[in-house]
Tab-separated table of C-alpha atoms in Angstrom:
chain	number	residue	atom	x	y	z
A	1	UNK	CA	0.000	0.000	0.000
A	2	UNK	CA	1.250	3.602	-0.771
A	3	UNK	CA	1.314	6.179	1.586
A	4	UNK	CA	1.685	10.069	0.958
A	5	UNK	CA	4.449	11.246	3.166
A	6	UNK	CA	5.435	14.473	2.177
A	7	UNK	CA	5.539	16.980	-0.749
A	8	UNK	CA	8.707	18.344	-1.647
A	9	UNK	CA	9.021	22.615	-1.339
A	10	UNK	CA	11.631	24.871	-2.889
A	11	UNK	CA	15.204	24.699	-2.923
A	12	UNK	CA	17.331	25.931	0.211
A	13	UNK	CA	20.729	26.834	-0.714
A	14	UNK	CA	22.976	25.803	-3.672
A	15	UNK	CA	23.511	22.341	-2.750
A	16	UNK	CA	20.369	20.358	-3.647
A	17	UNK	CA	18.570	20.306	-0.753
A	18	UNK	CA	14.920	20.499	-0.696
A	19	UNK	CA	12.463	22.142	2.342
A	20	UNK	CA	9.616	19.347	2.652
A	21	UNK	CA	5.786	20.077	3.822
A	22	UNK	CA	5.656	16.622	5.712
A	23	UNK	CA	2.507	14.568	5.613
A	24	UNK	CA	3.349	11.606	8.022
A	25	UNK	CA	3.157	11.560	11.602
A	26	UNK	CA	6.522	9.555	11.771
A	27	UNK	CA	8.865	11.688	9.597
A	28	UNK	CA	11.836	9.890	11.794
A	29	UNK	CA	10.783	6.892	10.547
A	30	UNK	CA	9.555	7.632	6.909
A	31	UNK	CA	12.202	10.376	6.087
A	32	UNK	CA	14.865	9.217	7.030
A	33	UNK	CA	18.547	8.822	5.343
A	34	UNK	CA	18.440	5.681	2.946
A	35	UNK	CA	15.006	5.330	2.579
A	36	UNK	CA	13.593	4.771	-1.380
A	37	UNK	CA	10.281	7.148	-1.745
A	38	UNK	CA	8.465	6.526	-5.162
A	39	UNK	CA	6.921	9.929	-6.722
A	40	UNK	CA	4.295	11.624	-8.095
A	41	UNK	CA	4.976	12.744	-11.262
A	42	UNK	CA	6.472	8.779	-11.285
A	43	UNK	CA	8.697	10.160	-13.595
A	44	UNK	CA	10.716	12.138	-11.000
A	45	UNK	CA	11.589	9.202	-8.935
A	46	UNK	CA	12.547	6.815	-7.322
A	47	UNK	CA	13.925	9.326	-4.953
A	48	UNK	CA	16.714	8.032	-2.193
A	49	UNK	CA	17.072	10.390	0.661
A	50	UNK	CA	20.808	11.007	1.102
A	51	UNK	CA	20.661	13.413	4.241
A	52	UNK	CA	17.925	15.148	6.294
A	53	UNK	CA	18.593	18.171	8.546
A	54	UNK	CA	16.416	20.799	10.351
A	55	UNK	CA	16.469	24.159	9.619
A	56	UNK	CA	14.406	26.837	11.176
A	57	UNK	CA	11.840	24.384	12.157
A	58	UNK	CA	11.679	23.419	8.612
A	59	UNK	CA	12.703	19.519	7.253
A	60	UNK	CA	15.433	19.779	4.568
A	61	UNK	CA	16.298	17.073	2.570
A	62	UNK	CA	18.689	16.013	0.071
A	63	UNK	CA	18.577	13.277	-2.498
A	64	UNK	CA	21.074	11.135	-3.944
A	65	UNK	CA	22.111	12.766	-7.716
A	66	UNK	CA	20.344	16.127	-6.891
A	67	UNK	CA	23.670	18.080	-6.590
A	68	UNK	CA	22.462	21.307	-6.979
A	69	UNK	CA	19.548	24.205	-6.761
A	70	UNK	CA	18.466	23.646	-10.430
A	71	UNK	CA	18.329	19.477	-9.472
A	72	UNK	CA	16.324	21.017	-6.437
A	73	UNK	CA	13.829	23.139	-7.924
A	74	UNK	CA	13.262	20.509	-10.525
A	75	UNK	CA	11.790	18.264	-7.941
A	76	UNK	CA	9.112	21.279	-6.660
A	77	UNK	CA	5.436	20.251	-5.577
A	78	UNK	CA	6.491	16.444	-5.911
A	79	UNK	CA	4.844	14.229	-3.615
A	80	UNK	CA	6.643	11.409	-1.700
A	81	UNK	CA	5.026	8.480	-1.642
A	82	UNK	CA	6.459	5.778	1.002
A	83	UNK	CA	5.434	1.805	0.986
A	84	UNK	CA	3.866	0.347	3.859
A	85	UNK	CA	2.449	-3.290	4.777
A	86	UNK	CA	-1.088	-2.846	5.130
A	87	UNK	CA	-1.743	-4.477	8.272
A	88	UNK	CA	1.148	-1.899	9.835
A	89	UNK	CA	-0.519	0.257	12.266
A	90	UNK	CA	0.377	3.402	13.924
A	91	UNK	CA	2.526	3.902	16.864
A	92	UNK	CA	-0.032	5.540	18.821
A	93	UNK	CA	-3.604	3.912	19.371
A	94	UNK	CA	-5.239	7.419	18.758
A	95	UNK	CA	-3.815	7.849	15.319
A	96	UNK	CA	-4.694	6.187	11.714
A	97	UNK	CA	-3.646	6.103	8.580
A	98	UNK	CA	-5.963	7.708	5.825
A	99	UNK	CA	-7.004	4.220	4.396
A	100	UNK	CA	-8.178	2.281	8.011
A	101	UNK	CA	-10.638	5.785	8.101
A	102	UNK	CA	-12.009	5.560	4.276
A	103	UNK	CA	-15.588	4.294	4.050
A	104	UNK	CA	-16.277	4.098	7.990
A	105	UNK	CA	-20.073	4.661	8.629
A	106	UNK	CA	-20.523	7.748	10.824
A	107	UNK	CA	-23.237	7.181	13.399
A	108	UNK	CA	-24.341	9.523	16.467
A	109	UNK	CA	-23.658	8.232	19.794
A	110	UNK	CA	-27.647	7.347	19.748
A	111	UNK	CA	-26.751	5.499	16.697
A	112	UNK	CA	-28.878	7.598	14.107
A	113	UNK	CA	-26.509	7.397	10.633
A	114	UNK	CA	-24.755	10.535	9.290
A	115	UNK	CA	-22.750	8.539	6.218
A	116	UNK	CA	-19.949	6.913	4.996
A	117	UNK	CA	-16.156	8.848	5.094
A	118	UNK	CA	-15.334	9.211	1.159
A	119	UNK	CA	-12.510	11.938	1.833
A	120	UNK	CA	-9.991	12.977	4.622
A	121	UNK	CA	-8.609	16.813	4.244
A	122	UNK	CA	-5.737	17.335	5.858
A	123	UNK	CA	-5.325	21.174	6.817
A	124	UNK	CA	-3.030	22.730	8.783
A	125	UNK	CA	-5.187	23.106	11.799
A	126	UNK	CA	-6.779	19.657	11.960
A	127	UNK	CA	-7.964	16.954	9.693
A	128	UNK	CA	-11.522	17.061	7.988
A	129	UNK	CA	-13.553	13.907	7.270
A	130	UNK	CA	-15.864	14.209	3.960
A	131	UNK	CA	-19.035	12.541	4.724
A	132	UNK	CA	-21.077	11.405	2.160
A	133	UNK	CA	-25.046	11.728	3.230
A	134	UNK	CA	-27.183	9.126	2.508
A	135	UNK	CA	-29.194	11.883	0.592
A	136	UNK	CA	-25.936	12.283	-1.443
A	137	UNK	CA	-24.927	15.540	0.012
A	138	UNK	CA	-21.554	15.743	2.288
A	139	UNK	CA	-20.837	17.494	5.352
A	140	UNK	CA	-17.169	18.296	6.707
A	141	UNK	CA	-16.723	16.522	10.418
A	142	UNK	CA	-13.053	17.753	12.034
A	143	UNK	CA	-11.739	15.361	12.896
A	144	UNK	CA	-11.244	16.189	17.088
A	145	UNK	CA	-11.338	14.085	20.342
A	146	UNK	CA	-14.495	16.555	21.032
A	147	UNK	CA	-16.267	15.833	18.172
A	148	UNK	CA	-15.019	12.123	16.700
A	149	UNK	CA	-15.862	10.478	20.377
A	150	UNK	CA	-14.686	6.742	19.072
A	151	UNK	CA	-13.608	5.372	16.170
A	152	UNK	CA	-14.167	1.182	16.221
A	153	UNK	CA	-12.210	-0.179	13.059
A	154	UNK	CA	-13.541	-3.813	13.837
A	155	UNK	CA	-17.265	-2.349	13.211
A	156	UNK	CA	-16.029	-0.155	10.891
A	157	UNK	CA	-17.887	3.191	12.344
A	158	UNK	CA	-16.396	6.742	13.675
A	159	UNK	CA	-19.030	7.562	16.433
A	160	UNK	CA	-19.710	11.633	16.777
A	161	UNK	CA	-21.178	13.712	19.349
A	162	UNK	CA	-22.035	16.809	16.704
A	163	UNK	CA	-22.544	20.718	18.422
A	164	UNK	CA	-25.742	21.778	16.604
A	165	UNK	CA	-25.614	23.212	13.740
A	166	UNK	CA	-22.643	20.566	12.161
A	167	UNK	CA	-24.817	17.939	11.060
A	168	UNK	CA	-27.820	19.794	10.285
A	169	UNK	CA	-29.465	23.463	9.529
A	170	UNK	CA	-31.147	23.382	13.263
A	171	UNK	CA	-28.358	25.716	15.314
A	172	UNK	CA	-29.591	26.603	18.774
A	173	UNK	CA	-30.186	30.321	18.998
A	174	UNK	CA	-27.191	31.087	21.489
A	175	UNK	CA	-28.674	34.749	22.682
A	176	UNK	CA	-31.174	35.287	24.457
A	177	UNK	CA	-31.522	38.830	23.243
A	178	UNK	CA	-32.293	36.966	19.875
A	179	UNK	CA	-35.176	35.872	21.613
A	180	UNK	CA	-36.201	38.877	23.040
A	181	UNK	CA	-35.909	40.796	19.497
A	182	UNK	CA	-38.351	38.315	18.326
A	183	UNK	CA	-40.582	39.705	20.669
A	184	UNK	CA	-40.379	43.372	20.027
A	185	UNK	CA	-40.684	42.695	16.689
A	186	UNK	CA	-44.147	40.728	17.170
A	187	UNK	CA	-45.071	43.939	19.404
A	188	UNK	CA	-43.840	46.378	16.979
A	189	UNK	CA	-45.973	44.414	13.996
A	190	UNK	CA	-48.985	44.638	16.452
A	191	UNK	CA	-49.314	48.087	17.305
């Protein structure tokens, strides 16, 4: 199974190395010197990492035969693609891999059905799960302990205790001096 590890940034410096926005939650372990990443464009790699280094809190890589910042900036918006046995797991119990989450049901904790994960965004602030209605529509679920309350891989379901408003157009009105505008308005209307 492939895995999407990192994409490769602009050039640093004149010797071919690379800044990297990285997409793995072991970077130690996916990153590092010697390992063989295939690409996307294909036609870019295989890449081998010869050295890794960081730099202002910033990964820097360099690959073997990239020599210099023209080899570097060649290799711009590449993704890294790293392969992994698909029964691996994640170090820690509270993290997955994109492809264990793919087509989980979503239920409420009462059980009622939300739909089936067809999409996880990753953004810089959290992660996103796309969730395709049964109605066909989608709705975006972040993917937080607050929100995402279980996920059980053997059932294959992500359990969610929703605020109002995420899951459907019925928001609690949060002011009361919404409420009490209502009401001048009705008096207003009936004078």
């Amino acid at each position: 199974m492939q895995l999407v590890v990192a994409r490769i940034g602009r050039a640093h410096g004149i010797k071919g190395e690379v800044t990297v926005e990285v997409r793995t939650d072991e970077p130690e372990l996916r990153l590092a010197p010697g390992a063989v990443l295939a690409t996307d464009p294909a036609a870019t790699g295989p890449l081998t990492i010869e050295t890794g280094r960081v730099h202002s809190g910033r990964l820097l890589l360099r690959f073997e035969g990239v020599r210099d910042r023209t080899g570097a900036e060649a290799l711009r918006n590449t993704l890294l693609i790293a392969e992994i046995d698909p029964a691996e797991l994640p170090e820690d119990e509270d993290e997955y891999y994109d492809h264990q989450l793919m087509d989980l049901d979503v239920v409420t904790a009462d059980g009622t059905e939300v739909g089936r994960i067809t999409e996880i965004s990753h953004l810089p602030s959290q992660d996103l799960f796309i969730v395709e209605r049964p109605d066909g529509t989608e709705v975006m679920i972040p993917f937080v302990s607050e929100i995402v309350t279980e996920i059980d891989l053997e059932e294959q379901r992500a359990v969610i205790d929703p605020p109002p408003g995420l899951i459907d157009d019925r928001a609690e009105t949060a002011s009361s001096r919404d409420a009490e505008s209502t009401g001048d308005a009705e008096r207003d209307g009936g004078a």
